[in-house]
Short mmCIF file of C-alpha atoms in Angstrom, two decimals:
data_model
loop_
_atom_site.label_atom_id
_atom_site.label_comp_id
_atom_site.label_asym_id
_atom_site.label_seq_id
_atom_site.Cartn_x
_atom_site.Cartn_y
_atom_site.Cartn_z
CA UNK A 1 92.84 28.18 38.10
CA UNK A 2 92.94 26.84 34.58
CA UNK A 3 90.05 24.76 33.34
CA UNK A 4 90.46 21.81 31.02
CA UNK A 5 89.84 22.70 27.40
CA UNK A 6 87.16 21.04 25.28
CA UNK A 7 90.01 19.45 23.28
CA UNK A 8 91.51 17.78 26.34
CA UNK A 9 88.10 16.56 27.54
CA UNK A 10 87.39 15.08 24.12
CA UNK A 11 90.75 13.32 24.07
CA UNK A 12 90.13 11.91 27.55
CA UNK A 13 86.74 10.51 26.56
CA UNK A 14 88.18 8.92 23.43
CA UNK A 15 91.00 7.32 25.35
CA UNK A 16 88.65 5.93 27.98
CA UNK A 17 86.73 4.14 25.24
CA UNK A 18 89.94 2.90 23.68
CA UNK A 19 91.22 1.62 27.03
CA UNK A 20 88.00 -0.31 27.57
CA UNK A 21 88.19 -1.70 24.04
CA UNK A 22 91.78 -2.85 24.52
CA UNK A 23 90.80 -4.56 27.76
CA UNK A 24 88.10 -6.51 25.93
CA UNK A 25 90.07 -7.63 22.88
CA UNK A 26 92.23 -10.41 24.35
CA UNK A 27 91.39 -13.53 22.29
CA UNK A 28 90.32 -16.84 23.75
CA UNK A 29 92.98 -19.47 24.36
CA UNK A 30 93.36 -22.03 21.58
CA UNK A 31 94.41 -25.67 21.36
CA UNK A 32 95.66 -26.71 17.91
CA UNK A 33 93.96 -23.65 16.46
CA UNK A 34 90.51 -24.46 17.92
CA UNK A 35 89.04 -21.91 20.36
CA UNK A 36 88.64 -23.24 23.90
CA UNK A 37 85.26 -22.77 25.54
CA UNK A 38 85.03 -20.01 28.11
CA UNK A 39 84.28 -22.52 30.86
CA UNK A 40 87.81 -23.93 31.00
CA UNK A 41 88.56 -26.74 33.42
CA UNK A 42 90.87 -26.28 36.37
CA UNK A 43 93.67 -28.09 34.56
CA UNK A 44 93.70 -25.81 31.53
CA UNK A 45 96.43 -23.14 31.24
CA UNK A 46 95.26 -19.59 31.95
CA UNK A 47 94.68 -17.26 28.97
CA UNK A 48 97.62 -15.02 28.05
CA UNK A 49 97.85 -11.83 30.05
CA UNK A 50 97.32 -8.59 28.10
CA UNK A 51 100.49 -6.62 27.35
CA UNK A 52 101.60 -4.25 30.10
CA UNK A 53 101.34 -0.51 29.40
CA UNK A 54 104.59 0.90 28.01
CA UNK A 55 106.70 3.01 30.36
CA UNK A 56 106.01 6.15 28.33
CA UNK A 57 102.24 5.88 28.88
CA UNK A 58 102.17 8.63 31.51
CA UNK A 59 101.94 12.42 31.79
CA UNK A 60 105.04 14.32 30.74
CA UNK A 61 107.07 15.94 33.46
CA UNK A 62 107.50 19.73 33.29
CA UNK A 63 109.87 20.58 30.46
CA UNK A 64 110.02 16.97 29.20
CA UNK A 65 109.73 16.32 25.46
CA UNK A 66 107.23 13.70 24.26
CA UNK A 67 108.45 10.44 22.82
CA UNK A 68 108.83 10.43 19.06
CA UNK A 69 105.85 8.31 18.03
CA UNK A 70 106.13 6.31 14.81
CA UNK A 71 102.86 4.86 13.52
CA UNK A 72 103.37 1.90 11.18
CA UNK A 73 100.20 0.92 9.33
CA UNK A 74 99.60 -1.74 6.69
CA UNK A 75 96.66 -1.51 4.30
CA UNK A 76 94.93 -4.77 3.42
CA UNK A 77 96.54 -6.80 6.24
CA UNK A 78 95.88 -10.02 4.37
CA UNK A 79 99.04 -11.79 3.16
CA UNK A 80 100.20 -14.58 5.44
CA UNK A 81 103.81 -14.19 4.26
CA UNK A 82 103.85 -10.59 5.49
CA UNK A 83 102.23 -11.44 8.81
CA UNK A 84 104.88 -14.08 9.33
CA UNK A 85 107.60 -11.45 8.81
CA UNK A 86 106.15 -8.43 10.55
CA UNK A 87 104.93 -10.06 13.78
CA UNK A 88 108.33 -11.42 14.90
CA UNK A 89 110.08 -8.26 13.67
CA UNK A 90 107.74 -6.10 15.75
CA UNK A 91 108.40 -8.26 18.80
CA UNK A 92 112.16 -7.95 18.38
CA UNK A 93 111.87 -4.20 17.82
CA UNK A 94 109.50 -3.45 20.71
CA UNK A 95 107.06 -2.09 18.13
CA UNK A 96 103.28 -1.99 17.89
CA UNK A 97 101.56 -1.42 14.56
CA UNK A 98 98.13 -1.13 12.97
CA UNK A 99 96.73 -3.42 10.28
CA UNK A 100 93.98 -1.78 8.20
CA UNK A 101 92.02 -4.88 7.23
CA UNK A 102 90.20 -5.21 3.90
CA UNK A 103 86.89 -6.78 4.90
CA UNK A 104 86.66 -8.92 1.76
CA UNK A 105 89.73 -10.85 2.91
CA UNK A 106 87.35 -12.55 5.34
CA UNK A 107 84.98 -13.62 2.53
CA UNK A 108 85.77 -16.82 0.57
CA UNK A 109 85.97 -16.53 -3.21
CA UNK A 110 83.07 -18.98 -3.42
CA UNK A 111 80.85 -16.57 -1.45
CA UNK A 112 81.76 -13.37 -3.25
CA UNK A 113 78.12 -12.39 -3.86
CA UNK A 114 77.78 -11.71 -0.13
CA UNK A 115 79.29 -8.32 -0.99
CA UNK A 116 77.68 -5.53 -2.98
CA UNK A 117 79.89 -2.47 -3.28
CA UNK A 118 78.01 0.85 -3.36
CA UNK A 119 76.97 1.43 -6.96
CA UNK A 120 78.42 -1.92 -8.12
CA UNK A 121 77.05 -5.34 -8.94
CA UNK A 122 77.13 -8.10 -6.32
CA UNK A 123 80.42 -9.99 -6.19
CA UNK A 124 82.53 -7.22 -7.74
CA UNK A 125 85.79 -6.06 -6.15
CA UNK A 126 88.97 -4.30 -7.28
CA UNK A 127 91.13 -6.39 -4.92
CA UNK A 128 89.55 -9.83 -5.07
CA UNK A 129 88.31 -11.79 -2.09
CA UNK A 130 89.70 -13.94 0.70
CA UNK A 131 90.61 -17.13 -1.17
CA UNK A 132 89.71 -20.50 0.31
CA UNK A 133 88.27 -21.17 3.74
CA UNK A 134 91.72 -22.45 4.74
CA UNK A 135 93.29 -19.17 3.60
CA UNK A 136 90.81 -17.24 5.74
CA UNK A 137 91.39 -19.46 8.76
CA UNK A 138 95.12 -18.70 8.52
CA UNK A 139 94.37 -14.99 8.23
CA UNK A 140 92.10 -15.06 11.26
CA UNK A 141 94.85 -16.78 13.23
CA UNK A 142 97.25 -13.99 12.31
CA UNK A 143 94.75 -11.31 13.31
CA UNK A 144 94.14 -12.95 16.68
CA UNK A 145 97.88 -13.27 17.28
CA UNK A 146 98.38 -9.60 16.44
CA UNK A 147 95.62 -8.43 18.79
CA UNK A 148 96.92 -10.62 21.62
CA UNK A 149 100.35 -9.00 21.21
CA UNK A 150 98.88 -5.49 21.55
CA UNK A 151 98.75 -4.53 17.87
CA UNK A 152 95.70 -2.79 16.44
CA UNK A 153 93.20 -3.67 13.70
CA UNK A 154 91.42 -0.95 11.75
CA UNK A 155 89.40 -0.92 8.54
CA UNK A 156 90.50 -0.52 4.94
CA UNK A 157 86.85 -0.94 3.96
CA UNK A 158 86.02 -3.59 1.31
CA UNK A 159 85.97 -3.34 -2.48
CA UNK A 160 88.79 -0.80 -2.95
CA UNK A 161 86.96 1.08 -5.70
CA UNK A 162 89.30 3.94 -6.64
CA UNK A 163 89.20 6.47 -9.48
CA UNK A 164 88.52 4.57 -12.71
CA UNK A 165 86.41 1.88 -11.00
CA UNK A 166 83.32 4.04 -10.87
CA UNK A 167 81.53 4.92 -8.79
CA UNK A 168 84.68 5.24 -6.72
CA UNK A 169 84.86 6.13 -3.05
CA UNK A 170 85.62 9.71 -4.02
CA UNK A 171 82.00 10.03 -5.15
CA UNK A 172 80.23 8.04 -2.46
CA UNK A 173 77.59 9.60 -0.25
CA UNK A 174 77.26 9.09 3.48
CA UNK A 175 74.57 6.48 2.81
CA UNK A 176 76.97 4.57 0.54
CA UNK A 177 79.79 4.74 3.10
CA UNK A 178 77.34 3.46 5.69
CA UNK A 179 76.58 0.51 3.43
CA UNK A 180 80.29 -0.18 2.97
CA UNK A 181 80.90 -0.12 6.72
CA UNK A 182 77.77 -2.13 7.51
CA UNK A 183 79.16 -4.87 5.27
CA UNK A 184 82.70 -4.60 6.68
CA UNK A 185 81.47 -5.12 10.23
CA UNK A 186 79.18 -7.93 9.14
CA UNK A 187 82.13 -9.76 7.55
CA UNK A 188 84.16 -9.26 10.74
CA UNK A 189 81.26 -10.45 12.90
CA UNK A 190 80.62 -13.54 10.77
CA UNK A 191 84.28 -14.58 10.33
CA UNK A 192 84.56 -18.01 12.02
CA UNK A 193 86.70 -17.83 15.15
CA UNK A 194 87.68 -14.15 14.87
CA UNK A 195 85.39 -13.16 17.76
CA UNK A 196 86.17 -9.45 17.86
CA UNK A 197 84.13 -7.67 20.55
CA UNK A 198 82.09 -4.75 19.31
CA UNK A 199 84.17 -1.59 19.41
CA UNK A 200 87.52 -3.23 18.59
CA UNK A 201 87.87 -1.42 15.25
CA UNK A 202 88.25 2.27 16.10
CA UNK A 203 89.58 3.82 12.88
CA UNK A 204 90.69 3.27 9.32
CA UNK A 205 92.10 4.42 6.04
CA UNK A 206 90.08 4.77 2.85
CA UNK A 207 91.23 3.04 -0.36
CA UNK A 208 93.57 5.26 -2.40
CA UNK A 209 93.06 7.94 0.28
CA UNK A 210 89.84 8.87 -1.54
CA UNK A 211 86.55 10.03 -0.11
CA UNK A 212 85.03 13.30 1.05
CA UNK A 213 85.34 13.78 4.79
CA UNK A 214 81.92 15.40 5.04
CA UNK A 215 80.51 12.15 3.61
CA UNK A 216 82.52 9.34 5.23
CA UNK A 217 83.22 10.91 8.64
CA UNK A 218 79.51 10.76 9.61
CA UNK A 219 79.48 7.08 8.61
CA UNK A 220 82.57 6.44 10.73
CA UNK A 221 80.99 8.07 13.76
CA UNK A 222 77.79 6.08 13.28
CA UNK A 223 79.90 2.91 13.46
CA UNK A 224 81.70 3.97 16.63
CA UNK A 225 85.03 4.89 15.03
CA UNK A 226 87.11 7.77 16.36
CA UNK A 227 90.13 8.25 14.06
CA UNK A 228 91.06 8.34 10.38
CA UNK A 229 94.43 8.20 8.62
CA UNK A 230 93.40 9.00 5.05
CA UNK A 231 94.41 12.64 5.02
CA UNK A 232 97.74 14.07 3.92
CA UNK A 233 99.83 17.03 5.02
CA UNK A 234 102.77 18.89 3.58
CA UNK A 235 104.26 19.13 7.06
CA UNK A 236 104.57 17.08 10.25
CA UNK A 237 101.48 17.83 12.31
CA UNK A 238 99.94 16.59 15.54
CA UNK A 239 96.55 14.87 15.11
CA UNK A 240 93.57 17.19 15.16
CA UNK A 241 89.86 16.61 15.53
CA UNK A 242 87.76 17.27 12.42
CA UNK A 243 83.97 16.99 12.64
CA UNK A 244 84.28 14.64 15.59
CA UNK A 245 86.99 12.37 14.12
CA UNK A 246 90.69 12.46 15.00
CA UNK A 247 92.70 12.91 11.80
CA UNK A 248 96.24 11.49 11.63
CA UNK A 249 97.62 12.83 8.32
CA UNK A 250 100.38 11.19 6.33
CA UNK A 251 103.16 13.69 5.68
CA UNK A 252 104.96 14.48 2.46
CA UNK A 253 108.72 14.00 2.42
CA UNK A 254 111.46 15.05 0.01
CA UNK A 255 113.01 12.06 -1.75
CA UNK A 256 116.53 13.43 -2.02
CA UNK A 257 117.57 11.32 -5.01
CA UNK A 258 114.59 12.64 -6.99
CA UNK A 259 114.47 16.14 -5.51
CA UNK A 260 110.70 15.93 -5.23
CA UNK A 261 108.18 15.80 -2.40
CA UNK A 262 106.04 12.68 -2.10
CA UNK A 263 103.32 11.46 0.25
CA UNK A 264 104.99 8.96 2.57
CA UNK A 265 102.97 5.96 1.39
CA UNK A 266 104.77 3.06 -0.28
CA UNK A 267 102.73 3.17 -3.51
CA UNK A 268 103.18 6.94 -3.86
CA UNK A 269 106.93 6.54 -3.34
CA UNK A 270 107.04 3.79 -5.98
CA UNK A 271 105.07 5.92 -8.45
CA UNK A 272 107.43 8.86 -7.92
CA UNK A 273 110.46 6.66 -8.62
CA UNK A 274 109.47 5.01 -11.90
CA UNK A 275 105.75 5.47 -12.50
CA UNK A 276 104.96 2.28 -10.51
CA UNK A 277 106.47 0.02 -13.16
CA UNK A 278 107.75 -3.39 -12.10
CA UNK A 279 111.54 -3.15 -12.29
CA UNK A 280 112.80 -5.63 -9.68
CA UNK A 281 116.38 -5.05 -10.81
CA UNK A 282 116.07 -1.64 -9.14
CA UNK A 283 114.72 -3.04 -5.86
CA UNK A 284 117.82 -2.36 -3.78
CA UNK A 285 118.07 1.21 -5.11
CA UNK A 286 114.41 1.94 -4.35
CA UNK A 287 114.81 0.43 -0.88
CA UNK A 288 117.77 2.72 -0.23
CA UNK A 289 115.87 5.81 -1.37
CA UNK A 290 112.82 4.89 0.71
CA UNK A 291 114.72 4.17 3.92
CA UNK A 292 116.53 7.50 3.50
CA UNK A 293 113.17 9.28 3.09
CA UNK A 294 111.81 7.62 6.23
CA UNK A 295 114.78 8.71 8.31
CA UNK A 296 114.64 12.22 6.83
CA UNK A 297 111.06 12.55 8.07
CA UNK A 298 111.89 10.95 11.42
CA UNK A 299 114.84 13.27 12.03
CA UNK A 300 112.73 16.31 11.19
CA UNK A 301 110.01 15.28 13.62
CA UNK A 302 112.43 14.23 16.38
CA UNK A 303 114.40 17.48 16.29
CA UNK A 304 111.24 19.52 15.70
CA UNK A 305 107.72 19.31 17.10
CA UNK A 306 107.77 15.55 17.82
CA UNK A 307 104.54 15.06 15.83
CA UNK A 308 103.62 11.37 15.41
CA UNK A 309 105.16 10.10 12.17
CA UNK A 310 102.63 8.16 10.06
CA UNK A 311 104.27 5.55 7.81
CA UNK A 312 101.76 4.13 5.30
CA UNK A 313 102.34 0.76 3.66
CA UNK A 314 100.68 -2.31 2.17
CA UNK A 315 101.17 -6.03 2.59
CA UNK A 316 102.59 -6.20 -0.95
CA UNK A 317 105.91 -7.04 -2.58
CA UNK A 318 105.90 -4.37 -5.25
CA UNK A 319 108.99 -3.96 -7.38
CA UNK A 320 110.82 -6.99 -6.07
CA UNK A 321 109.86 -6.29 -2.47
CA UNK A 322 111.65 -2.94 -2.43
CA UNK A 323 109.13 -1.19 -0.20
CA UNK A 324 108.33 -4.04 2.18
CA UNK A 325 112.08 -4.43 2.71
CA UNK A 326 112.38 -0.68 3.31
CA UNK A 327 109.65 -0.49 5.95
CA UNK A 328 110.93 -3.61 7.71
CA UNK A 329 114.46 -2.18 7.72
CA UNK A 330 113.20 1.12 9.12
CA UNK A 331 111.09 -0.57 11.81
CA UNK A 332 113.99 -2.75 12.89
CA UNK A 333 116.22 0.28 13.39
CA UNK A 334 114.09 3.25 14.42
CA UNK A 335 111.93 1.51 17.03
CA UNK A 336 114.99 0.74 19.18
CA UNK A 337 116.16 4.35 19.27
CA UNK A 338 116.00 6.28 22.56
CA UNK A 339 112.91 8.42 23.19
CA UNK A 340 111.12 6.66 20.33
CA UNK A 341 107.83 4.77 20.60
CA UNK A 342 106.51 2.70 17.70
CA UNK A 343 102.86 2.69 18.70
CA UNK A 344 99.29 2.28 17.49
CA UNK A 345 96.87 5.11 16.82
CA UNK A 346 94.87 4.12 19.88
CA UNK A 347 97.94 4.29 22.09
CA UNK A 348 98.76 7.80 20.89
CA UNK A 349 95.22 8.97 21.65
CA UNK A 350 95.43 7.38 25.09
CA UNK A 351 98.78 9.09 25.71
CA UNK A 352 97.33 12.45 24.64
CA UNK A 353 94.49 12.04 27.11
CA UNK A 354 97.01 11.83 29.97
CA UNK A 355 98.68 15.15 29.17
CA UNK A 356 97.99 18.56 30.59
CA UNK A 357 95.89 20.57 28.09
CA UNK A 358 98.49 23.32 28.08
CA UNK A 359 101.17 20.80 27.13
CA UNK A 360 99.16 19.60 24.14
CA UNK A 361 98.37 23.15 23.09
CA UNK A 362 102.06 24.05 23.22
CA UNK A 363 103.00 21.05 21.08
CA UNK A 364 100.33 21.90 18.51
CA UNK A 365 101.61 25.49 18.37
CA UNK A 366 105.21 24.53 17.58
CA UNK A 367 106.40 25.06 13.98
CA UNK A 368 105.56 22.14 11.73
CA UNK A 369 108.66 20.77 9.95
CA UNK A 370 108.60 20.06 6.22
CA UNK A 371 111.00 17.12 5.77
#
């Protein structure tokens, strides 16, 4: 008789925590944007039911291929205009996605000194703050709507200090990452009306993909997080556990028009196309190249090892909106394809926990495509 591997047991424990978290994250009902007290009267409408599990959330049958998972993630997760576009698009496309929230987007400009980035003066940030209290209230409404619909919220940390804004995250120690995460969770906890239960945020992506894993992974684990999507890979690979954290790497893909391989993150694609210069007159061309790169990576995964495809983006309208248009076009098409599941990181980990250990081992052993 085969015994379950340590890998499978670890996946099962992770998924159990994620399932409990998802069960606790349904927001309170609201009337005109004001949270209703828990002790609702008999005449009040019931709170919305949590989304039903997707049909693919089950063990694979013998010989069955896994769904092709596509993981859409948006760094920052702040702009109301993007929330207003992506939420209805995801609903139409039967897609779930992950918003990696910048914690400072919950801090009003007038209260900027509440934040002290590791090694920086109070009130300093490379990405600004949350705007007015009204701006933050709108953002909190979008976050609550997303969670109620089954989408996922992770962390993009706070000050976005990348190379050149020293000390950048690439140089931070575990103690400094702990400070950054302590502040992120404090901003989430103190955001009026957000009301996220402890344990809702289970993973994240570091600013500019910087940071040493041996320094920030211990800080993640201390804060109850189980996955990271800051790593990169030259091929399409199934997630693996590194020092206790599940790593979902972003793949590189060949941009055919440029004949070069690029990390499949919108900013990296933009930089490869014109050095990240603002040339909105080229927006349609850059959109075309990006959509083609997305489908190239998808086709390689689908016909290959079916590794989850990580698509990294921002809530930005760089270069005339070329890349936001590209990811929205791709989501609207790919998520409706057969045997395709546009899912969250947590859902993929839950799905993995349901599989036979031998099935997972066989998938991990398949050749890794290089799109």
